[in-house]
Structure formats: C-alpha cells, structure tokens
PDB file of C-alpha atoms in Angstrom:
ATOM      1  CA  ASN A   1     -42.818 -15.559 -44.190  1.00 55.00           C
ATOM      2  CA  ALA A   2     -41.511 -15.328 -47.735  1.00 73.00           C
ATOM      3  CA  GLY A   3     -37.855 -15.066 -46.760  1.00 92.00           C
ATOM      4  CA  VAL A   4     -35.423 -12.794 -48.549  1.00 96.00           C
ATOM      5  CA  MET A   5     -36.778 -11.891 -51.996  1.00 97.00           C
ATOM      6  CA  GLN A   6     -34.500 -10.894 -54.838  1.00 97.00           C
ATOM      7  CA  ASN A   7     -35.420  -9.832 -58.332  1.00 97.00           C
ATOM      8  CA  PRO A   8     -34.832 -10.210 -61.115  1.00 97.00           C
ATOM      9  CA  ARG A   9     -33.519 -13.761 -60.820  1.00 97.00           C
ATOM     10  CA  HIS A  10     -31.788 -13.414 -64.194  1.00 97.00           C
ATOM     11  CA  LEU A  11     -30.712 -10.246 -65.948  1.00 98.00           C
ATOM     12  CA  VAL A  12     -28.929  -9.819 -69.275  1.00 98.00           C
ATOM     13  CA  ARG A  13     -27.287  -6.538 -70.149  1.00 98.00           C
ATOM     14  CA  ARG A  14     -25.008  -5.331 -72.922  1.00 97.00           C
ATOM     15  CA  ARG A  15     -21.742  -3.636 -72.077  1.00 97.00           C
ATOM     16  CA  GLY A  16     -22.315  -0.004 -71.059  1.00 97.00           C
ATOM     17  CA  GLN A  17     -25.885  -0.506 -69.837  1.00 98.00           C
ATOM     18  CA  GLU A  18     -27.069  -0.210 -66.245  1.00 98.00           C
ATOM     19  CA  ALA A  19     -28.132  -3.108 -64.019  1.00 98.00           C
ATOM     20  CA  ARG A  20     -30.452  -2.718 -61.034  1.00 98.00           C
ATOM     21  CA  LEU A  21     -30.869  -5.551 -58.582  1.00 98.00           C
ATOM     22  CA  ARG A  22     -33.533  -5.458 -55.870  1.00 98.00           C
ATOM     23  CA  CYS A  23     -33.736  -7.118 -52.475  1.00 98.00           C
ATOM     24  CA  SER A  24     -36.556  -7.232 -49.945  1.00 97.00           C
ATOM     25  CA  PRO A  25     -35.339  -8.494 -46.557  1.00 95.00           C
ATOM     26  CA  MET A  26     -37.176 -10.939 -44.312  1.00 93.00           C
ATOM     27  CA  LYS A  27     -40.037  -9.476 -42.370  1.00 91.00           C
ATOM     28  CA  GLY A  28     -38.721  -7.775 -39.274  1.00 87.00           C
ATOM     29  CA  HIS A  29     -35.119  -7.590 -40.540  1.00 89.00           C
ATOM     30  CA  SER A  30     -33.631  -4.128 -41.009  1.00 88.00           C
ATOM     31  CA  HIS A  31     -30.042  -5.108 -41.858  1.00 91.00           C
ATOM     32  CA  VAL A  32     -29.145  -5.960 -45.449  1.00 94.00           C
ATOM     33  CA  TYR A  33     -25.899  -7.312 -46.924  1.00 95.00           C
ATOM     34  CA  TRP A  34     -24.906  -7.726 -50.569  1.00 97.00           C
ATOM     35  CA  TYR A  35     -22.469 -10.402 -51.725  1.00 97.00           C
ATOM     36  CA  ARG A  36     -21.030 -11.256 -55.130  1.00 97.00           C
ATOM     37  CA  GLN A  37     -20.150 -14.795 -56.240  1.00 96.00           C
ATOM     38  CA  LEU A  38     -17.919 -15.188 -59.277  1.00 90.00           C
ATOM     39  CA  PRO A  39     -17.445 -18.567 -60.990  1.00 79.00           C
ATOM     40  CA  GLU A  40     -14.989 -20.741 -59.022  1.00 78.00           C
ATOM     41  CA  GLU A  41     -14.816 -18.076 -56.292  1.00 83.00           C
ATOM     42  CA  GLY A  42     -16.375 -17.796 -52.878  1.00 88.00           C
ATOM     43  CA  LEU A  43     -18.971 -15.303 -51.765  1.00 95.00           C
ATOM     44  CA  LYS A  44     -17.376 -11.854 -51.416  1.00 95.00           C
ATOM     45  CA  PHE A  45     -18.849  -9.173 -49.167  1.00 95.00           C
ATOM     46  CA  MET A  46     -19.753  -5.953 -50.929  1.00 96.00           C
ATOM     47  CA  VAL A  47     -21.825  -3.698 -48.689  1.00 96.00           C
ATOM     48  CA  TYR A  48     -23.865  -3.583 -45.470  1.00 94.00           C
ATOM     49  CA  LEU A  49     -26.830  -1.271 -45.105  1.00 94.00           C
ATOM     50  CA  GLN A  50     -29.469  -0.335 -42.624  1.00 92.00           C
ATOM     51  CA  LYS A  51     -32.532   1.698 -43.492  1.00 88.00           C
ATOM     52  CA  GLU A  52     -31.318   4.914 -45.194  1.00 88.00           C
ATOM     53  CA  ASN A  53     -27.695   4.319 -44.149  1.00 93.00           C
ATOM     54  CA  ILE A  54     -24.650   2.645 -45.648  1.00 94.00           C
ATOM     55  CA  ILE A  55     -22.744   1.171 -42.681  1.00 91.00           C
ATOM     56  CA  ASP A  56     -19.854  -0.675 -44.398  1.00 91.00           C
ATOM     57  CA  GLU A  57     -19.027  -0.467 -48.096  1.00 93.00           C
ATOM     58  CA  SER A  58     -15.508  -1.780 -47.814  1.00 92.00           C
ATOM     59  CA  GLY A  59     -16.124  -4.509 -50.417  1.00 93.00           C
ATOM     60  CA  MET A  60     -17.708  -2.291 -53.064  1.00 95.00           C
ATOM     61  CA  PRO A  61     -15.700  -1.383 -56.170  1.00 94.00           C
ATOM     62  CA  LYS A  62     -14.944   2.326 -56.067  1.00 91.00           C
ATOM     63  CA  GLU A  63     -16.516   3.090 -59.430  1.00 95.00           C
ATOM     64  CA  ARG A  64     -19.814   2.179 -61.124  1.00 97.00           C
ATOM     65  CA  PHE A  65     -21.316   0.374 -58.113  1.00 98.00           C
ATOM     66  CA  SER A  66     -23.728   1.889 -55.614  1.00 97.00           C
ATOM     67  CA  ALA A  67     -26.266   0.611 -53.099  1.00 97.00           C
ATOM     68  CA  GLU A  68     -29.173   2.038 -51.221  1.00 96.00           C
ATOM     69  CA  PHE A  69     -31.806   0.921 -48.727  1.00 95.00           C
ATOM     70  CA  PRO A  70     -34.508   3.597 -48.617  1.00 93.00           C
ATOM     71  CA  LYS A  71     -36.976   4.156 -45.812  1.00 90.00           C
ATOM     72  CA  GLU A  72     -39.664   2.552 -47.954  1.00 90.00           C
ATOM     73  CA  GLY A  73     -39.114  -0.190 -50.476  1.00 92.00           C
ATOM     74  CA  PRO A  74     -36.380  -2.712 -51.235  1.00 95.00           C
ATOM     75  CA  SER A  75     -32.634  -2.379 -51.152  1.00 97.00           C
ATOM     76  CA  ILE A  76     -31.141  -1.741 -54.579  1.00 98.00           C
ATOM     77  CA  LEU A  77     -27.690  -2.591 -55.912  1.00 98.00           C
ATOM     78  CA  ARG A  78     -26.948  -0.497 -58.976  1.00 98.00           C
ATOM     79  CA  ILE A  79     -24.171  -1.166 -61.476  1.00 98.00           C
ATOM     80  CA  GLN A  80     -23.579   1.530 -64.035  1.00 98.00           C
ATOM     81  CA  GLN A  81     -21.829   0.995 -67.407  1.00 98.00           C
ATOM     82  CA  VAL A  82     -21.556  -2.766 -66.920  1.00 98.00           C
ATOM     83  CA  VAL A  83     -18.560  -4.681 -68.240  1.00 97.00           C
ATOM     84  CA  ARG A  84     -18.170  -8.395 -68.893  1.00 95.00           C
ATOM     85  CA  GLY A  85     -16.280  -8.825 -65.596  1.00 94.00           C
ATOM     86  CA  ASP A  86     -19.453  -7.851 -63.741  1.00 96.00           C
ATOM     87  CA  SER A  87     -21.105 -11.106 -64.813  1.00 96.00           C
ATOM     88  CA  ALA A  88     -21.764 -12.951 -61.567  1.00 96.00           C
ATOM     89  CA  ALA A  89     -24.383 -14.044 -59.096  1.00 97.00           C
ATOM     90  CA  TYR A  90     -25.323 -11.299 -56.650  1.00 98.00           C
ATOM     91  CA  PHE A  91     -26.783 -12.407 -53.328  1.00 98.00           C
ATOM     92  CA  CYS A  92     -28.620 -10.392 -50.767  1.00 97.00           C
ATOM     93  CA  ALA A  93     -28.855 -11.411 -47.121  1.00 95.00           C
ATOM     94  CA  SER A  94     -30.687  -9.939 -44.161  1.00 93.00           C
ATOM     95  CA  SER A  95     -30.345 -10.207 -40.416  1.00 89.00           C
ATOM     96  CA  LEU A  96     -32.330  -9.259 -37.344  1.00 84.00           C
ATOM     97  CA  ARG A  97     -29.366  -7.487 -35.713  1.00 75.00           C
ATOM     98  CA  GLY A  98     -26.168  -5.836 -36.835  1.00 69.00           C
ATOM     99  CA  ALA A  99     -23.605  -5.202 -34.141  1.00 63.00           C
ATOM    100  CA  GLY A 100     -23.797  -6.597 -30.659  1.00 61.00           C
ATOM    101  CA  ARG A 101     -22.897  -9.659 -28.699  1.00 61.00           C
ATOM    102  CA  GLY A 102     -23.629 -13.141 -29.958  1.00 65.00           C
ATOM    103  CA  ALA A 103     -23.427 -14.536 -33.455  1.00 68.00           C
ATOM    104  CA  ASN A 104     -26.022 -13.190 -35.837  1.00 80.00           C
ATOM    105  CA  VAL A 105     -27.437 -15.455 -38.548  1.00 87.00           C
ATOM    106  CA  LEU A 106     -27.673 -14.058 -42.073  1.00 90.00           C
ATOM    107  CA  THR A 107     -30.510 -15.382 -44.227  1.00 93.00           C
ATOM    108  CA  PHE A 108     -29.802 -15.355 -47.942  1.00 96.00           C
ATOM    109  CA  GLY A 109     -31.989 -14.854 -50.970  1.00 97.00           C
ATOM    110  CA  ALA A 110     -31.885 -17.002 -54.091  1.00 96.00           C
ATOM    111  CA  GLY A 111     -29.660 -14.495 -55.908  1.00 97.00           C
ATOM    112  CA  SER A 112     -29.726 -12.462 -59.092  1.00 98.00           C
ATOM    113  CA  ARG A 113     -27.618 -13.727 -61.949  1.00 97.00           C
ATOM    114  CA  LEU A 114     -26.216 -10.974 -64.130  1.00 97.00           C
ATOM    115  CA  THR A 115     -24.879 -11.772 -67.589  1.00 97.00           C
ATOM    116  CA  VAL A 116     -23.103  -9.042 -69.533  1.00 97.00           C
ATOM    117  CA  LEU A 117     -22.872  -9.576 -73.278  1.00 96.00           C
TER     118      LEU A 117
ATOM    119  CA  GLU B   1      -7.755  -9.624 -42.292  1.00 84.00           C
ATOM    120  CA  ASP B   2     -10.143 -12.505 -41.606  1.00 89.00           C
ATOM    121  CA  GLN B   3      -9.451 -15.613 -43.709  1.00 93.00           C
ATOM    122  CA  VAL B   4     -11.243 -18.897 -44.304  1.00 96.00           C
ATOM    123  CA  THR B   5      -9.738 -21.859 -46.173  1.00 97.00           C
ATOM    124  CA  GLN B   6     -11.754 -24.964 -46.986  1.00 97.00           C
ATOM    125  CA  SER B   7     -10.457 -28.350 -48.048  1.00 94.00           C
ATOM    126  CA  PRO B   8     -10.683 -30.363 -50.155  1.00 94.00           C
ATOM    127  CA  GLU B   9     -12.157 -28.291 -53.001  1.00 94.00           C
ATOM    128  CA  ALA B  10     -14.238 -31.221 -54.120  1.00 96.00           C
ATOM    129  CA  LEU B  11     -15.124 -34.587 -52.601  1.00 97.00           C
ATOM    130  CA  ARG B  12     -16.767 -37.581 -54.199  1.00 97.00           C
ATOM    131  CA  LEU B  13     -18.231 -40.225 -51.916  1.00 97.00           C
ATOM    132  CA  GLN B  14     -20.136 -43.432 -52.345  1.00 97.00           C
ATOM    133  CA  GLU B  15     -23.527 -43.490 -50.623  1.00 97.00           C
ATOM    134  CA  GLY B  16     -22.929 -44.545 -47.023  1.00 96.00           C
ATOM    135  CA  GLU B  17     -19.231 -43.602 -47.047  1.00 97.00           C
ATOM    136  CA  SER B  18     -18.657 -41.230 -44.117  1.00 97.00           C
ATOM    137  CA  SER B  19     -16.148 -38.350 -44.362  1.00 97.00           C
ATOM    138  CA  SER B  20     -15.233 -34.924 -43.036  1.00 97.00           C
ATOM    139  CA  LEU B  21     -14.949 -31.469 -44.598  1.00 97.00           C
ATOM    140  CA  ASN B  22     -12.353 -29.099 -43.188  1.00 97.00           C
ATOM    141  CA  CYS B  23     -12.503 -25.356 -42.559  1.00 98.00           C
ATOM    142  CA  SER B  24      -9.432 -23.479 -41.296  1.00 98.00           C
ATOM    143  CA  TYR B  25      -9.828 -19.904 -40.182  1.00 96.00           C
ATOM    144  CA  THR B  26      -8.062 -16.855 -38.822  1.00 94.00           C
ATOM    145  CA  VAL B  27     -10.159 -14.076 -37.332  1.00 89.00           C
ATOM    146  CA  SER B  28      -9.625 -11.183 -34.951  1.00 84.00           C
ATOM    147  CA  GLY B  29     -11.891 -12.528 -32.244  1.00 86.00           C
ATOM    148  CA  LEU B  30     -14.519 -15.075 -33.249  1.00 89.00           C
ATOM    149  CA  ARG B  31     -18.145 -14.097 -32.813  1.00 88.00           C
ATOM    150  CA  GLY B  32     -19.376 -17.190 -34.621  1.00 91.00           C
ATOM    151  CA  LEU B  33     -18.452 -19.805 -37.234  1.00 94.00           C
ATOM    152  CA  PHE B  34     -21.173 -20.688 -39.713  1.00 95.00           C
ATOM    153  CA  TRP B  35     -21.844 -23.590 -42.052  1.00 97.00           C
ATOM    154  CA  TYR B  36     -24.148 -23.124 -45.028  1.00 97.00           C
ATOM    155  CA  ARG B  37     -25.266 -25.455 -47.764  1.00 97.00           C
ATOM    156  CA  GLN B  38     -25.660 -24.170 -51.335  1.00 96.00           C
ATOM    157  CA  ASP B  39     -27.416 -26.076 -54.110  1.00 96.00           C
ATOM    158  CA  PRO B  40     -26.768 -25.169 -57.766  1.00 93.00           C
ATOM    159  CA  GLY B  41     -28.616 -22.016 -58.779  1.00 91.00           C
ATOM    160  CA  LYS B  42     -29.771 -21.260 -55.243  1.00 94.00           C
ATOM    161  CA  GLY B  43     -28.735 -19.130 -52.306  1.00 96.00           C
ATOM    162  CA  PRO B  44     -26.864 -20.425 -49.248  1.00 96.00           C
ATOM    163  CA  GLU B  45     -29.034 -22.198 -46.706  1.00 96.00           C
ATOM    164  CA  PHE B  46     -28.045 -21.917 -43.062  1.00 95.00           C
ATOM    165  CA  LEU B  47     -27.012 -25.128 -41.282  1.00 96.00           C
ATOM    166  CA  PHE B  48     -25.114 -24.374 -38.047  1.00 93.00           C
ATOM    167  CA  THR B  49     -23.527 -21.680 -35.919  1.00 93.00           C
ATOM    168  CA  LEU B  50     -20.674 -22.570 -33.518  1.00 94.00           C
ATOM    169  CA  TYR B  51     -19.507 -20.069 -30.926  1.00 89.00           C
ATOM    170  CA  SER B  52     -16.594 -21.473 -28.991  1.00 91.00           C
ATOM    171  CA  ALA B  53     -13.919 -24.173 -29.146  1.00 93.00           C
ATOM    172  CA  GLY B  54     -15.208 -27.579 -28.150  1.00 95.00           C
ATOM    173  CA  GLU B  55     -18.758 -26.921 -29.251  1.00 95.00           C
ATOM    174  CA  GLU B  56     -20.558 -29.484 -31.425  1.00 97.00           C
ATOM    175  CA  LYS B  57     -23.910 -29.370 -33.221  1.00 96.00           C
ATOM    176  CA  GLU B  58     -25.799 -32.087 -35.089  1.00 96.00           C
ATOM    177  CA  LYS B  59     -28.561 -32.183 -37.659  1.00 94.00           C
ATOM    178  CA  GLU B  60     -29.543 -35.472 -39.258  1.00 94.00           C
ATOM    179  CA  ARG B  61     -26.392 -36.913 -40.891  1.00 96.00           C
ATOM    180  CA  LEU B  62     -24.310 -33.753 -40.273  1.00 97.00           C
ATOM    181  CA  LYS B  63     -22.219 -32.883 -37.233  1.00 98.00           C
ATOM    182  CA  ALA B  64     -20.163 -29.700 -36.954  1.00 98.00           C
ATOM    183  CA  THR B  65     -17.272 -29.290 -34.530  1.00 98.00           C
ATOM    184  CA  LEU B  66     -15.052 -26.325 -33.650  1.00 97.00           C
ATOM    185  CA  THR B  67     -11.482 -25.797 -32.385  1.00 95.00           C
ATOM    186  CA  LYS B  68      -9.578 -22.535 -32.025  1.00 92.00           C
ATOM    187  CA  LYS B  69      -8.261 -22.845 -35.585  1.00 94.00           C
ATOM    188  CA  GLU B  70     -10.535 -25.244 -37.444  1.00 97.00           C
ATOM    189  CA  SER B  71     -14.029 -26.521 -37.887  1.00 98.00           C
ATOM    190  CA  PHE B  72     -15.064 -29.863 -39.296  1.00 98.00           C
ATOM    191  CA  LEU B  73     -18.321 -30.895 -40.898  1.00 98.00           C
ATOM    192  CA  HIS B  74     -18.677 -34.648 -40.429  1.00 97.00           C
ATOM    193  CA  ILE B  75     -21.079 -36.437 -42.770  1.00 97.00           C
ATOM    194  CA  THR B  76     -22.213 -39.862 -41.585  1.00 97.00           C
ATOM    195  CA  ALA B  77     -23.577 -42.362 -44.096  1.00 97.00           C
ATOM    196  CA  PRO B  78     -24.269 -39.702 -46.727  1.00 97.00           C
ATOM    197  CA  LYS B  79     -27.085 -39.983 -49.258  1.00 97.00           C
ATOM    198  CA  PRO B  80     -27.228 -38.583 -52.828  1.00 97.00           C
ATOM    199  CA  GLU B  81     -29.469 -35.744 -51.564  1.00 97.00           C
ATOM    200  CA  ASP B  82     -26.528 -34.529 -49.471  1.00 97.00           C
ATOM    201  CA  SER B  83     -24.754 -33.539 -52.705  1.00 98.00           C
ATOM    202  CA  ALA B  84     -24.200 -29.764 -52.607  1.00 97.00           C
ATOM    203  CA  THR B  85     -21.548 -27.147 -51.967  1.00 96.00           C
ATOM    204  CA  TYR B  86     -20.830 -26.610 -48.255  1.00 98.00           C
ATOM    205  CA  LEU B  87     -19.688 -23.143 -47.246  1.00 97.00           C
ATOM    206  CA  CYS B  88     -17.889 -22.160 -44.083  1.00 97.00           C
ATOM    207  CA  ALA B  89     -17.859 -18.535 -42.885  1.00 95.00           C
ATOM    208  CA  VAL B  90     -16.635 -16.544 -39.868  1.00 93.00           C
ATOM    209  CA  GLN B  91     -18.164 -13.542 -38.175  1.00 89.00           C
ATOM    210  CA  ALA B  92     -15.725 -11.360 -36.258  1.00 86.00           C
ATOM    211  CA  GLU B  93     -16.302  -9.637 -32.925  1.00 79.00           C
ATOM    212  CA  ALA B  94     -14.666  -6.458 -34.089  1.00 65.00           C
ATOM    213  CA  GLY B  95     -16.550  -4.021 -36.230  1.00 65.00           C
ATOM    214  CA  ALA B  96     -19.982  -2.549 -36.370  1.00 61.00           C
ATOM    215  CA  ASN B  97     -21.755  -5.207 -38.356  1.00 72.00           C
ATOM    216  CA  SER B  98     -22.388  -8.912 -38.798  1.00 78.00           C
ATOM    217  CA  LYS B  99     -20.796  -9.446 -42.178  1.00 86.00           C
ATOM    218  CA  LEU B 100     -19.535 -12.967 -42.919  1.00 89.00           C
ATOM    219  CA  THR B 101     -16.201 -13.902 -44.489  1.00 93.00           C
ATOM    220  CA  PHE B 102     -16.601 -17.050 -46.570  1.00 95.00           C
ATOM    221  CA  GLY B 103     -14.325 -19.791 -47.796  1.00 96.00           C
ATOM    222  CA  LYS B 104     -14.581 -20.963 -51.406  1.00 95.00           C
ATOM    223  CA  GLY B 105     -16.667 -23.947 -50.473  1.00 96.00           C
ATOM    224  CA  ILE B 106     -16.403 -27.711 -50.815  1.00 96.00           C
ATOM    225  CA  THR B 107     -18.414 -29.406 -53.550  1.00 96.00           C
ATOM    226  CA  LEU B 108     -19.671 -32.749 -52.332  1.00 98.00           C
ATOM    227  CA  SER B 109     -20.965 -35.423 -54.705  1.00 98.00           C
ATOM    228  CA  VAL B 110     -22.538 -38.585 -53.314  1.00 97.00           C
ATOM    229  CA  ARG B 111     -22.988 -41.440 -55.748  1.00 97.00           C
ATOM    230  CA  PRO B 112     -25.834 -43.910 -55.233  1.00 95.00           C
TER     231      PRO B 112
END
C-alpha cells in the first residue's frame, strides 16, 4: 500500500502561469480532501471531493482555483494565473468514508510545494 | 464556526523532561479530535483519535486526553526523535463530510 501519492513534490511557476497538482488516494479510498499550508499558518481546508463530484468547496478561493476527481485517474488541483501569494504547501488527504457516524481518519500525502517567482 | 487553538506555539525541552501540549477547541458537536505529527517537509502523520470526554490513548511516550473543551498531549521522558510539529484537529458531527479543522500546531524541540 503506497499511501497517498502526490506529485510533483516541488513546482516552480512564474506569475501568470498555471499550476497543476495531482493526488492519488490510498487504495480503496474514494474521498479526497485538499488543504493548503502557508508559512506560519495551520492547515486550511480547501475542497472535498468524491469520484466525479465536488461535495464541499467552501475553502476554495472563488477565482483561479479549481479541483476535480475524475472517474479514472488522480484528483487534480488547478491554479490558474498564479500569483506570489499562492506559494504554499498543498496537501491531499484521503479517507475510507465521508459522512456517517464515528470519527473518520484522514491519511495525508507528503505534499506539493509550490513556489511562484 | 469550528475553532482550534494550540499552545504554546513552540516548546523546547531537555531530553527526559516531561511536558504537555494543549489544544482548546469549539465545535458544533464533536465527531472526533485528532492529533497528528508533522516533520519538516513531510505530510501530517496520524497519531490518535479521541471521541468523548474522559477518553485517553497512549502510544510509546505519548498520551492524549480529552475533556469537553480541551485535549492534552502528554509527552513523558521525550527523546530528540520526538522533535516535530504536533497538530490538533477536530471533526464535526454536522455536515456531509469528514473535513478536519486544524490548529496552527506546536513545534517541539527536544535537546539531547
């Protein structure tokens, strides 16, 4: 079991370019969460997806950010026209369940570190 | 809105010097309180889940406890390899998903 796989681990973009971050959940997990971690800040929830559906995007900036989790392939977090303030570590997590009774453990990937020049 | 506050922000201990990390929380119905460990350049690693007040869990030198407003992570006789950032998070009953709300973390340094 390879765990949650994220790539690329490091990405450098110039202002105005696009960044695409990929996440493959743990085997058997169909629930994916994206978090952003800024320097000196905690992990902030961005979006929760199941296969082909966005369930909760309450933490996503309204512009330039989008996420998808297609029927086949990894989940993708896309940032268009990046700005310096987008520089951060982006973490993906997956879980076996979404809603329901009982606490549900999220397993995190190693993160993708985006640097915008 | 769910909130998590961790204190202190940073803690420096001598090897063998026991201490506790604090996590205060407000949540609209607690489904679970989580402790994670994060090493520099890595993702959070799951440590414990606590479900209800009075519950305790232990793993090696770590023990987590929970009240209705706080959780403590007690570290007994720490070693340098315990140096890391410890994250506390809550999962609410309400809502259609299992998202976690995190505190900012406590950076622990253990000197040999």
